[in-house]
Backbone as JSON, one array per atom type, in Angstrom:
{
  "sequence": "XXXXXXXXXXXXXXXXXXXXXXXXXXXXXXXXXXXXXXXXXXXXXXXXXXXXXXXXXXXXXXXXXXXXXXXXXXXXXXXXXXXXXXXXXXXXXXXXXXXXXXXXXXXXXXXXXXXXXXXXXXXXXX",
  "N": [[7.71, 9.37, 13.22], [8.21, 5.86, 12.83], [10.22, 2.9, 13.54], [9.69, 0.81, 11.89], [10.29, -1.36, 9.22], [9.02, -1.16, 6.34], [9.73, -1.72, 3.71], [11.39, -4.0, 3.9], [9.56, -5.75, 5.07], [7.68, -6.09, 2.96], [9.45, -7.07, 1.04], [10.07, -9.62, 2.01], [7.52, -10.78, 1.73], [7.14, -10.62, -1.07], [9.14, -12.34, -1.88], [8.06, -14.63, -1.02], [8.89, -15.59, 1.41], [7.69, -16.67, 3.91], [7.98, -17.27, 6.65], [9.83, -15.35, 7.58], [8.38, -13.08, 6.88], [6.07, -13.33, 8.48], [7.17, -12.93, 10.96], [7.08, -10.26, 11.39], [4.59, -9.66, 12.37], [2.4, -8.99, 15.13], [1.38, -11.18, 17.78], [-1.37, -11.05, 18.25], [-2.41, -9.85, 16.0], [-4.49, -8.31, 13.46], [-5.91, -8.81, 10.22], [-7.3, -7.47, 7.38], [-8.28, -8.17, 4.24], [-9.2, -6.91, 1.23], [-12.57, -7.58, 0.48], [-12.85, -9.76, 2.07], [-13.53, -11.74, 5.02], [-12.27, -10.55, 8.19], [-9.07, -11.61, 9.42], [-7.93, -12.94, 12.43], [-5.29, -12.92, 14.61], [-1.91, -14.02, 14.59], [-1.36, -16.66, 13.84], [-3.61, -17.47, 12.31], [-3.43, -15.61, 10.23], [-0.94, -16.31, 9.11], [-1.5, -18.96, 8.27], [-3.36, -18.42, 6.28], [-1.83, -16.95, 4.37], [0.05, -18.94, 3.72], [-1.62, -20.87, 2.57], [-2.57, -19.47, 0.31], [-0.13, -19.15, -1.04], [0.41, -21.75, -1.68], [-1.64, -22.52, -3.36], [-2.73, -20.5, -5.04], [-1.15, -18.12, -5.6], [1.84, -17.84, -7.19], [3.91, -16.09, -7.17], [4.72, -12.67, -6.33], [4.84, -9.08, -6.68], [5.37, -6.05, -5.16], [5.08, -2.73, -6.0], [5.81, 0.35, -4.92], [3.95, 3.32, -4.98], [3.44, 5.56, -3.49], [3.83, 6.72, -0.08], [2.82, 7.24, 3.31], [3.54, 8.2, 6.62], [2.77, 8.22, 10.06], [2.78, 8.52, 13.49], [2.89, 5.66, 14.28], [1.38, 4.59, 12.25], [1.24, 3.5, 8.9], [0.71, 4.23, 5.57], [0.4, 2.8, 2.48], [0.55, 3.17, -0.95], [0.28, 1.19, -3.75], [1.2, -0.75, -6.67], [0.42, -3.97, -7.38], [1.7, -6.91, -8.59], [0.65, -10.06, -9.43], [1.73, -13.33, -9.89], [0.23, -16.03, -11.01], [-0.79, -19.42, -10.27], [-2.4, -20.47, -12.27], [-1.33, -19.52, -14.57], [-1.83, -16.9, -15.3], [-0.86, -13.44, -15.16], [-1.38, -10.79, -13.15], [-1.94, -7.39, -12.52], [-2.77, -5.13, -10.0], [-4.03, -2.11, -8.51], [-3.45, -1.02, -5.15], [-4.14, -0.08, -1.75], [-2.69, -0.01, 1.36], [-3.06, -0.05, 4.84], [-1.08, 0.03, 7.58], [-0.86, -0.59, 10.98], [1.32, -0.18, 13.53], [2.6, -1.59, 16.48], [3.99, -0.76, 19.76], [6.16, -2.42, 19.92], [7.14, -2.54, 17.42], [5.77, -4.25, 15.71], [3.37, -5.48, 13.36], [0.19, -4.66, 14.16], [-2.28, -4.29, 13.09], [-3.56, -4.7, 9.87], [-4.75, -3.5, 6.88], [-5.93, -4.07, 3.75], [-6.81, -2.54, 0.89], [-8.23, -3.32, -2.01], [-9.3, -4.32, -5.27], [-9.68, -7.46, -5.63], [-10.73, -9.22, -7.43], [-9.81, -9.93, -10.02], [-7.51, -11.36, -9.43], [-8.49, -13.67, -8.25], [-9.93, -14.74, -10.28], [-12.51, -13.83, -10.69], [-15.46, -12.0, -11.81], [-15.12, -8.41, -12.28], [-15.7, -6.31, -9.42], [-17.47, -4.25, -9.87], [-19.44, -5.07, -11.53]],
  "CA": [[8.07, 8.25, 12.39], [8.6, 4.69, 13.61], [11.37, 2.16, 13.0], [9.21, -0.34, 11.14], [10.88, -1.41, 7.87], [7.98, -1.63, 5.41], [10.37, -2.28, 2.52], [11.81, -5.38, 4.23], [8.3, -6.47, 5.28], [7.16, -6.49, 1.65], [10.46, -7.87, 0.35], [9.84, -11.01, 2.45], [6.28, -11.26, 1.11], [7.37, -10.8, -2.51], [9.99, -13.53, -2.02], [7.3, -15.71, -0.39], [9.61, -16.02, 2.6], [6.58, -16.41, 4.82], [8.43, -17.28, 8.05], [10.4, -14.03, 7.85], [7.28, -12.13, 6.77], [5.18, -13.45, 9.64], [7.88, -12.43, 12.15], [6.75, -8.84, 11.53], [3.25, -9.52, 12.93], [2.13, -9.23, 16.54], [0.62, -12.42, 17.97], [-2.81, -10.76, 18.21], [-2.65, -8.97, 14.85], [-5.66, -8.52, 12.6], [-5.7, -8.53, 8.8], [-8.5, -7.37, 6.54], [-7.86, -8.11, 2.84], [-10.33, -6.67, 0.32], [-13.86, -7.75, 1.13], [-12.86, -11.03, 2.79], [-13.66, -11.56, 6.47], [-10.99, -10.28, 8.87], [-8.34, -12.7, 10.07], [-7.5, -12.5, 13.75], [-4.2, -13.7, 15.17], [-0.77, -14.3, 13.72], [-1.46, -18.02, 13.32], [-4.62, -17.47, 11.24], [-2.87, -14.83, 9.11], [0.09, -17.14, 8.49], [-2.14, -20.08, 7.56], [-3.98, -17.87, 5.08], [-0.77, -16.67, 3.39], [0.63, -20.21, 3.26], [-2.6, -21.49, 1.68], [-2.53, -18.74, -0.96], [1.15, -19.43, -1.71], [0.4, -23.13, -2.13], [-2.74, -22.84, -4.28], [-3.17, -19.41, -5.93], [-0.12, -17.15, -5.95], [3.18, -18.4, -7.37], [4.83, -15.02, -6.85], [4.12, -11.33, -6.38], [5.77, -7.95, -6.58], [4.76, -4.78, -4.75], [5.8, -1.53, -6.43], [5.21, 1.45, -4.18], [3.69, 4.56, -5.68], [3.58, 6.61, -2.47], [3.66, 6.26, 1.3], [2.66, 8.24, 4.35], [3.76, 7.63, 7.95], [2.46, 9.11, 11.17], [2.41, 7.98, 14.8], [2.63, 4.23, 14.29], [0.58, 4.18, 11.1], [1.9, 3.62, 7.59], [-0.21, 4.04, 4.46], [1.18, 2.5, 1.28], [-0.14, 3.01, -2.23], [1.15, 0.34, -4.56], [0.71, -1.6, -7.75], [0.84, -5.32, -7.01], [1.64, -7.88, -9.67], [0.53, -11.44, -8.97], [2.02, -14.41, -10.82], [-0.71, -17.02, -10.5], [-0.57, -20.8, -10.68], [-3.14, -20.77, -13.49], [-0.59, -18.96, -15.71], [-2.1, -15.48, -15.49], [-0.13, -12.42, -14.41], [-2.38, -9.75, -12.93], [-1.49, -6.24, -11.73], [-3.88, -4.35, -9.46], [-3.65, -1.07, -7.56], [-3.86, -1.32, -3.77], [-3.74, 0.79, -0.65], [-2.58, -0.77, 2.61], [-2.84, 0.69, 6.08], [-0.43, -0.76, 8.62], [-0.73, 0.01, 12.31], [2.45, -0.85, 14.16], [2.56, -1.4, 17.93], [5.2, -0.21, 20.39], [7.25, -3.38, 19.71], [7.42, -2.51, 15.98], [5.1, -5.37, 15.06], [2.09, -5.12, 12.75], [-0.96, -4.98, 15.0], [-3.47, -4.25, 12.24], [-3.23, -4.5, 8.46], [-5.96, -3.41, 6.06], [-5.55, -3.99, 2.35], [-7.94, -2.12, 0.06], [-7.9, -3.73, -3.37], [-10.28, -5.14, -5.96], [-8.93, -8.69, -5.87], [-11.51, -10.13, -8.27], [-8.99, -10.44, -11.12], [-6.56, -12.34, -8.87], [-9.2, -14.91, -7.95], [-10.65, -15.16, -11.46], [-13.91, -13.42, -10.57], [-15.76, -10.76, -12.55], [-14.85, -7.2, -11.49], [-16.7, -6.06, -8.39], [-18.43, -3.23, -10.29], [-20.4, -5.67, -12.48]],
  "C": [[8.5, 7.08, 13.27], [9.78, 3.99, 12.93], [10.96, 0.95, 12.19], [9.75, -0.26, 9.71], [9.87, -2.01, 6.88], [8.59, -2.24, 4.15], [10.79, -3.73, 2.76], [10.59, -6.28, 4.42], [7.76, -6.97, 3.94], [8.17, -7.28, 0.83], [10.28, -9.35, 0.71], [8.58, -11.58, 1.81], [6.5, -11.53, -0.37], [8.24, -12.02, -2.79], [9.29, -14.8, -1.54], [8.1, -16.38, 0.73], [8.66, -15.78, 3.78], [6.97, -16.48, 6.29], [8.99, -15.91, 8.43], [9.31, -12.96, 7.82], [6.42, -12.14, 8.03], [5.85, -12.97, 10.93], [7.58, -10.96, 12.39], [5.39, -8.61, 12.2], [3.23, -9.76, 14.44], [1.28, -10.5, 16.64], [-0.88, -12.2, 17.82], [-3.2, -9.84, 17.05], [-3.97, -9.3, 14.16], [-5.29, -8.14, 11.17], [-7.05, -8.52, 8.12], [-8.01, -7.19, 5.12], [-9.11, -8.02, 1.97], [-11.63, -6.86, 1.08], [-13.98, -9.12, 1.82], [-13.02, -10.77, 4.29], [-12.29, -11.32, 7.11], [-10.39, -11.57, 9.43], [-7.81, -12.15, 11.38], [-6.45, -13.46, 14.28], [-3.14, -14.05, 14.14], [-0.86, -15.69, 13.1], [-2.44, -18.07, 12.15], [-4.1, -16.72, 10.01], [-1.83, -15.66, 8.37], [-0.49, -18.31, 7.71], [-2.76, -19.6, 6.25], [-2.93, -17.6, 4.0], [-0.16, -17.96, 2.85], [-0.32, -20.93, 2.3], [-2.6, -20.8, 0.32], [-1.26, -19.06, -1.75], [1.19, -20.85, -2.26], [-0.62, -23.39, -3.24], [-3.06, -21.77, -5.32], [-2.0, -18.6, -6.47], [1.25, -17.83, -6.0], [4.25, -17.38, -7.02], [4.1, -13.69, -6.9], [5.21, -10.29, -6.27], [4.97, -6.7, -6.24], [5.65, -3.65, -5.23], [5.1, -0.34, -5.8], [5.12, 2.7, -5.03], [3.91, 5.73, -4.72], [3.41, 5.99, -1.1], [3.56, 7.45, 2.23], [2.83, 7.55, 5.69], [3.44, 8.68, 9.0], [2.07, 8.3, 12.4], [2.03, 6.5, 14.78], [1.74, 3.73, 13.17], [1.36, 4.44, 9.82], [0.83, 3.34, 6.53], [0.63, 3.9, 3.2], [0.26, 2.39, 0.08], [0.8, 2.22, -3.12], [0.42, -0.24, -5.76], [1.29, -2.98, -7.46], [0.64, -6.24, -8.2], [1.66, -9.27, -9.07], [0.84, -12.38, -10.12], [1.25, -15.61, -10.28], [-0.43, -18.42, -11.04], [-1.32, -21.17, -11.95], [-2.51, -20.15, -14.74], [-0.83, -17.48, -15.95], [-1.14, -14.64, -14.66], [-1.05, -11.21, -14.35], [-1.77, -8.65, -12.09], [-2.7, -5.43, -11.31], [-3.34, -3.25, -8.54], [-4.18, -1.43, -6.18], [-3.42, -0.2, -2.84], [-3.76, -0.06, 0.61], [-2.35, 0.2, 3.76], [-2.25, -0.29, 7.09], [-0.44, 0.03, 9.92], [0.28, -0.82, 13.06], [2.41, -0.55, 15.66], [3.91, -0.91, 18.47], [6.4, -1.15, 20.27], [7.66, -3.46, 18.24], [6.9, -3.73, 15.24], [3.79, -4.88, 14.46], [0.98, -5.6, 13.66], [-2.23, -5.06, 14.17], [-3.03, -3.93, 10.82], [-4.53, -4.53, 7.68], [-5.53, -3.17, 4.62], [-6.8, -3.7, 1.53], [-7.57, -2.34, -1.4], [-9.12, -4.44, -3.97], [-9.53, -6.39, -6.4], [-9.65, -9.65, -6.81], [-10.68, -10.72, -9.41], [-8.0, -11.51, -10.65], [-7.24, -13.68, -8.7], [-10.09, -15.36, -9.1], [-12.14, -14.85, -11.42], [-14.19, -12.22, -11.46], [-15.47, -9.55, -11.68], [-16.0, -6.89, -10.56], [-17.72, -5.01, -8.81], [-19.46, -3.78, -11.29], [-21.44, -6.47, -11.74]]
}
């Protein structure tokens, strides 16, 4: 088990405290969210989250269903509720894999979710 505080990590995200949230990432971190292209580097990841917080997501809440931890990896199953600027509130199931480096920073984050409802798209199975 590692010392990474996943609860605090997501608390900062849910509060949209993006400076505190981004402090958890390694400078050379990668992020893969749904079927979007990977983001490489803490700066690119931060810009992406700030853009979403300014244009799409007014708020969010992660409710954890289960979690598994092993040797620097954390797998989180959650239900995520998005409060969107267009007035919709959308809840989707997600699984996130976090790989944490020896400095307890997120080196790699992979979020598996059907985000079509969040972005107002038809479901991916249609």
